[in-house]
mmCIF file of C-alpha atoms in Angstrom:
data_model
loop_
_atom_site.group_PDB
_atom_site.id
_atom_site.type_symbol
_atom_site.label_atom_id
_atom_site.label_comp_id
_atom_site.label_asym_id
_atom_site.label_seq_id
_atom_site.Cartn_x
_atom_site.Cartn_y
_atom_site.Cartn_z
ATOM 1 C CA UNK A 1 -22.153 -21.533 -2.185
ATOM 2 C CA UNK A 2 -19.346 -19.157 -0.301
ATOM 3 C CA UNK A 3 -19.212 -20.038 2.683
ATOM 4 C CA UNK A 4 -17.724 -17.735 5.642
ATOM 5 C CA UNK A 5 -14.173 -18.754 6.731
ATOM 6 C CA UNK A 6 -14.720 -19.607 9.951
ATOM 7 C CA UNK A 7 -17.777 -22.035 8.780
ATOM 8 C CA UNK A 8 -15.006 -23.450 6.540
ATOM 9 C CA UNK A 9 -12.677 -24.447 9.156
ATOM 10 C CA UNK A 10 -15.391 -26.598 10.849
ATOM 11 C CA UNK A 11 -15.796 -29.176 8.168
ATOM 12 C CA UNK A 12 -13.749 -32.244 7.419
ATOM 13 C CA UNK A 13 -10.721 -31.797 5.112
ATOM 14 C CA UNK A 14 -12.440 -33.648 2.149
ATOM 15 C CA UNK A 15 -15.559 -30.970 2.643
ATOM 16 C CA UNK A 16 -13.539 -28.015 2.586
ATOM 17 C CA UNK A 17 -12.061 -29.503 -0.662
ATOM 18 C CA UNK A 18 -15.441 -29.618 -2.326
ATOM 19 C CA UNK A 19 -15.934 -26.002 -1.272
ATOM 20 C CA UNK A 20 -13.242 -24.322 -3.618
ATOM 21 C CA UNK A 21 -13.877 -21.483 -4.764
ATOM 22 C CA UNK A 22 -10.652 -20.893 -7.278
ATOM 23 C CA UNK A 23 -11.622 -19.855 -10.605
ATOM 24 C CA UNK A 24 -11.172 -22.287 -13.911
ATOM 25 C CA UNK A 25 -9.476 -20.344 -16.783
ATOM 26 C CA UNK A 26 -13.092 -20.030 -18.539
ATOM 27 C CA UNK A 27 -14.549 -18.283 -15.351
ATOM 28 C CA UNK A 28 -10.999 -16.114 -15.897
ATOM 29 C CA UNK A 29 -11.705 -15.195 -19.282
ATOM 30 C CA UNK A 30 -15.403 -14.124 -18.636
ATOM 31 C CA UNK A 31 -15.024 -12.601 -15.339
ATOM 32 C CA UNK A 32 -17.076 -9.866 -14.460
ATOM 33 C CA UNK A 33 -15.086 -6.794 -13.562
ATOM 34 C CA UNK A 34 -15.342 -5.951 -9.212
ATOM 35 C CA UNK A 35 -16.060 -2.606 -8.831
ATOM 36 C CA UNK A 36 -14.631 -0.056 -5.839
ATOM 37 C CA UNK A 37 -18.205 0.446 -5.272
ATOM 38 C CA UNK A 38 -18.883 -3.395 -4.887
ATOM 39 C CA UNK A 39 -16.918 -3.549 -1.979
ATOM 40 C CA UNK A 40 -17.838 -3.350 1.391
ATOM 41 C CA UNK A 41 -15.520 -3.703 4.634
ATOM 42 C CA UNK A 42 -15.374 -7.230 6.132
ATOM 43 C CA UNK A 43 -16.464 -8.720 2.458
ATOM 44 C CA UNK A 44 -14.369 -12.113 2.222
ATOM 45 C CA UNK A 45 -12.678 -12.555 -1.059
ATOM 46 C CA UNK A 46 -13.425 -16.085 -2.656
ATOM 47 C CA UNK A 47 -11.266 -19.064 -1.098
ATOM 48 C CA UNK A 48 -8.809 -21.247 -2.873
ATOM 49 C CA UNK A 49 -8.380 -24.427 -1.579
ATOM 50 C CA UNK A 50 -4.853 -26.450 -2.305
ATOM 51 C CA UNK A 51 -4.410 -30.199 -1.196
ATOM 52 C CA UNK A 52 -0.380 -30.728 -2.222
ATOM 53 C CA UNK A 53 0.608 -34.256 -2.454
ATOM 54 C CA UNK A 54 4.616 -35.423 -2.675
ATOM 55 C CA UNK A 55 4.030 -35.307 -6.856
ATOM 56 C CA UNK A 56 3.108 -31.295 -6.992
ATOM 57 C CA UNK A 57 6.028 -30.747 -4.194
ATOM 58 C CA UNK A 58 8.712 -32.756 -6.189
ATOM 59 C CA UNK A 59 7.196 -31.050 -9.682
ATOM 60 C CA UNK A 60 7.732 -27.700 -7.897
ATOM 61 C CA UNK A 61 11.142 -28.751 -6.759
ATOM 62 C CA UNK A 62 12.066 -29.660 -10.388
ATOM 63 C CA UNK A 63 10.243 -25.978 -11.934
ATOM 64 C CA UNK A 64 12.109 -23.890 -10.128
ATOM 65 C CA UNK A 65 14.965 -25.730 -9.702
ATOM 66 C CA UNK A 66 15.638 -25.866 -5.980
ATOM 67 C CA UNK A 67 16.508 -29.163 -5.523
ATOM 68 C CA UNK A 68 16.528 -29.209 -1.237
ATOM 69 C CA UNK A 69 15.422 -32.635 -0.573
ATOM 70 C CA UNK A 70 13.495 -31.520 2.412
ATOM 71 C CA UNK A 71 10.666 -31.252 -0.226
ATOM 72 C CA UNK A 72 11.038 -34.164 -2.338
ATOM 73 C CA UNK A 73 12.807 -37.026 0.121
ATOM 74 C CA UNK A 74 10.835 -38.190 2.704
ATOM 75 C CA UNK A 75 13.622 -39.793 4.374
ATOM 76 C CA UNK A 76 15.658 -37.203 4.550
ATOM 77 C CA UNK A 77 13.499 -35.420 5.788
ATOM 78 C CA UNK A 78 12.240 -37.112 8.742
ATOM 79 C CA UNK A 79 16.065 -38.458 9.606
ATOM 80 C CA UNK A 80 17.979 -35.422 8.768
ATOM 81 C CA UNK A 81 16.121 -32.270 9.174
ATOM 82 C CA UNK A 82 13.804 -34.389 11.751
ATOM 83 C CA UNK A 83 10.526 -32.717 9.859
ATOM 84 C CA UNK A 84 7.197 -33.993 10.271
ATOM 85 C CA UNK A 85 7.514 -34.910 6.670
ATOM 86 C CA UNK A 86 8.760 -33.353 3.015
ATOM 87 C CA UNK A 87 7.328 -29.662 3.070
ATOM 88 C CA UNK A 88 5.439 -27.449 1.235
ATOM 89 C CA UNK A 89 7.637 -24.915 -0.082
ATOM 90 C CA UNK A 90 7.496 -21.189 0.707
ATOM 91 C CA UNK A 91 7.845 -20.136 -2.485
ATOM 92 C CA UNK A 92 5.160 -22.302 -3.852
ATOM 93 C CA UNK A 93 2.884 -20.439 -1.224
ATOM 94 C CA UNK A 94 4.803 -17.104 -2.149
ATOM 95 C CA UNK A 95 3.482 -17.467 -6.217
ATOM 96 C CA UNK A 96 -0.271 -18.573 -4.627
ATOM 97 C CA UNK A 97 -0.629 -14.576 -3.581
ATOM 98 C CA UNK A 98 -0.362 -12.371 -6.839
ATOM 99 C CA UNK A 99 -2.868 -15.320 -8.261
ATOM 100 C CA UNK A 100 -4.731 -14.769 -5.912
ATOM 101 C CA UNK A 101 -5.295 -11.042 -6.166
ATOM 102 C CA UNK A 102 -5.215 -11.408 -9.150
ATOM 103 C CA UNK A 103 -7.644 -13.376 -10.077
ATOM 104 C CA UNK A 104 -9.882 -11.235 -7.678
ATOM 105 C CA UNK A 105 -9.215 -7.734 -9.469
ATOM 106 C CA UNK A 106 -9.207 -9.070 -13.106
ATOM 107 C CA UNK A 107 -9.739 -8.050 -16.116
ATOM 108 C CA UNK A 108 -9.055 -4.408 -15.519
ATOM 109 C CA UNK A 109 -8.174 -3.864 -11.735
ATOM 110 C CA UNK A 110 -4.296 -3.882 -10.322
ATOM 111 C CA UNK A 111 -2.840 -5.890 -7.232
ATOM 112 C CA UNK A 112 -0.304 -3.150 -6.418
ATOM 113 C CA UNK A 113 1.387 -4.680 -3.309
ATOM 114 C CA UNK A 114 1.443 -7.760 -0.982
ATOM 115 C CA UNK A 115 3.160 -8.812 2.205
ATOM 116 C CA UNK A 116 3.336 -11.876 4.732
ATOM 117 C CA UNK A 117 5.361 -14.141 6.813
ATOM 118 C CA UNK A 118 5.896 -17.588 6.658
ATOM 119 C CA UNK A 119 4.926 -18.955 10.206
ATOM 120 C CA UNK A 120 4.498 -22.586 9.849
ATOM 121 C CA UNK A 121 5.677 -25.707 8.301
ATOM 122 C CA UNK A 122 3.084 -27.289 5.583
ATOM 123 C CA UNK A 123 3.483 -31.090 4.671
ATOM 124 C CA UNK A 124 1.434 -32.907 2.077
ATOM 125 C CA UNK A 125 -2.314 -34.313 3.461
ATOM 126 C CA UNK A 126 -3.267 -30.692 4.647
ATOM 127 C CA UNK A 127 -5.669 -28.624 3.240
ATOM 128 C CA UNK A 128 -4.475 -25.032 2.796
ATOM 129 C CA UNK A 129 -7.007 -22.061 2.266
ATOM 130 C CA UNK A 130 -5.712 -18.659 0.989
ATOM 131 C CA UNK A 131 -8.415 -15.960 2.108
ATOM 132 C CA UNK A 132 -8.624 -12.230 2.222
ATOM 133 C CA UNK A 133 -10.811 -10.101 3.695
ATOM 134 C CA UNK A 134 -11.633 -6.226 2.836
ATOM 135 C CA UNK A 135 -10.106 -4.388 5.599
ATOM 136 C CA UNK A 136 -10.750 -0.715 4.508
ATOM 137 C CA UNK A 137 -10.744 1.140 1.163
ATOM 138 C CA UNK A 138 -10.472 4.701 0.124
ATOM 139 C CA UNK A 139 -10.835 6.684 -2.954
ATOM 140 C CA UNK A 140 -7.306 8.549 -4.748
ATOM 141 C CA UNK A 141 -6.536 10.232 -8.496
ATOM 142 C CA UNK A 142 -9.929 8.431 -9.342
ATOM 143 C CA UNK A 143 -8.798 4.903 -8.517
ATOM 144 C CA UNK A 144 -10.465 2.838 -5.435
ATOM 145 C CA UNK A 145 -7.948 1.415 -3.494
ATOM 146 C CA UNK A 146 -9.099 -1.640 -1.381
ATOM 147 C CA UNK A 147 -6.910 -2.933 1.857
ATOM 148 C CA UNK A 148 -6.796 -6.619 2.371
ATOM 149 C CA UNK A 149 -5.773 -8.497 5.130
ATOM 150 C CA UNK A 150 -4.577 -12.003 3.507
ATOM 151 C CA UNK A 151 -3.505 -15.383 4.571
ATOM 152 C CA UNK A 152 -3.226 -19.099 4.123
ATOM 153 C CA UNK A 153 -4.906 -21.695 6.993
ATOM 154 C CA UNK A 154 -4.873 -24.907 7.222
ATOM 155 C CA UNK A 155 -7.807 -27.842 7.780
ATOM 156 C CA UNK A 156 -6.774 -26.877 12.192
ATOM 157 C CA UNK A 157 -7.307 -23.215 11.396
ATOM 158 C CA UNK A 158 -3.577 -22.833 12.069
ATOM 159 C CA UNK A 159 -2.309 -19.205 10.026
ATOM 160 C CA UNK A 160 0.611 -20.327 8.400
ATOM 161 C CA UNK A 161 1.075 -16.874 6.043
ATOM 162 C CA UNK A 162 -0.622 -14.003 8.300
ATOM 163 C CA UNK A 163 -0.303 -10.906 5.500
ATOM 164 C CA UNK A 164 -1.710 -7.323 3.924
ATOM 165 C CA UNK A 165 -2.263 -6.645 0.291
ATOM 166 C CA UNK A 166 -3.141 -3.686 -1.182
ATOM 167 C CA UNK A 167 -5.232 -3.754 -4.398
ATOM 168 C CA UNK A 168 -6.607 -1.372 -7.051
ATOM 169 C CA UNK A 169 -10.030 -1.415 -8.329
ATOM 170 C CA UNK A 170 -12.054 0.873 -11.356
ATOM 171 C CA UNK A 171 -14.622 3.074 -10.051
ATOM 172 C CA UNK A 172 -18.011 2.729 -11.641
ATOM 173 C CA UNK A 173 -17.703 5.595 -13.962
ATOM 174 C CA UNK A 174 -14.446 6.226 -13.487
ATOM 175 C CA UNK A 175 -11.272 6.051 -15.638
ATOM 176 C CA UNK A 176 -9.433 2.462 -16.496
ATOM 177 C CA UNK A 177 -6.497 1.841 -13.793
ATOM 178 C CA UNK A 178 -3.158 2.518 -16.075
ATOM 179 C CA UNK A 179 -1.065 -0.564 -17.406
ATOM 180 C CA UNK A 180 1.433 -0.588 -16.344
ATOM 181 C CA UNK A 181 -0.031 0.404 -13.000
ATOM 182 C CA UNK A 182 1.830 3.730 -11.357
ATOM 183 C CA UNK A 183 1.118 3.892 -8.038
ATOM 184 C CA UNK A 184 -0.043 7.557 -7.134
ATOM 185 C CA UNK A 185 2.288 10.091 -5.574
ATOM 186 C CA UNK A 186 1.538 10.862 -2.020
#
């Protein structure tokens, strides 16, 4: 059961674990479509809950190839940089967004544009929720366009990636959002 954010951040870490609400590739695949109409302001999107640990930084580290040992070598960091521990990398938290929208707008709606600021160091035994929440939404060349405001808390409620998104949903009866999505003319 969804629970409201705020009711979120008042469990223990292990409970807001159990209360992910992140999509397995199945759900993906069979996904009802979210229409404009659906969506009300203040409606909170569904919550994904992350829990890195040292292995998914270092197997990050290794994917993308940035090998700054601030998020693999715990010594270094703590003697070095003088970190709280190895972090959580920012663009780790970067490619959690347009999966995020994503996975909210699928199969035939469009995330058309994201933006947020890193504002605090992550380290592995937190417990990170992205959220979103409908901020407004307006109808334009038959396309509903839905304003988010986004982020990424931790367990302490502390905003570590304050943001906005912008996202495009079907109307009921209207036409299928283009691919690729062109963003109408002003």
């Amino acid at each position: 059961m969804s629970l409201p954010l705020e009711e979120l951040l008042k469990l223990e870490p292990e409970e807001i674990v159990a209360h992910n609400e992140r999509p397995k590739a199945d759900d993906l695949r069979n996904k009802q479509q979210i229409y404009y109409e659906d969506v009300e302001e203040g409606l909170e999107l569904p919550k994904y809950v992350y829990n890195p640990t040292p292995t998914h930084l270092f197997r990050w580290s290794a994917a993308i190839e940035n090998f700054h040992r601030i998020h693999y070598d715990l010594d270094f960091g703590l003697n070095h940089d003088k970190n709280p521990s190895i972090l959580v990398h920012g663009s780790w938290k970067q490619s959690v967004v347009p999966q995020f929208l994503k996975d909210w707008t699928l199969p035939k709606g469009w995330p058309w544009k994201a933006q947020f600021e890193h504002r605090a160091m992550l380290v592995p035994g937190d417990v990170l929720i992205m959220w979103g929440k409908v901020t407004s939404k307006y109808e334009k060349n038959q396309m509903g366009f839905v304003e988010l405001e986004i982020g990424m808390k931790t367990q302490d409620g502390i905003e570590s990636m304050p943001g906005t998104a912008t996202v495009v949903l079907p109307l009921r009866n209207g036409p299928d959002i283009p691919y690729p999505f062109v963003p109408p003319e002003d």
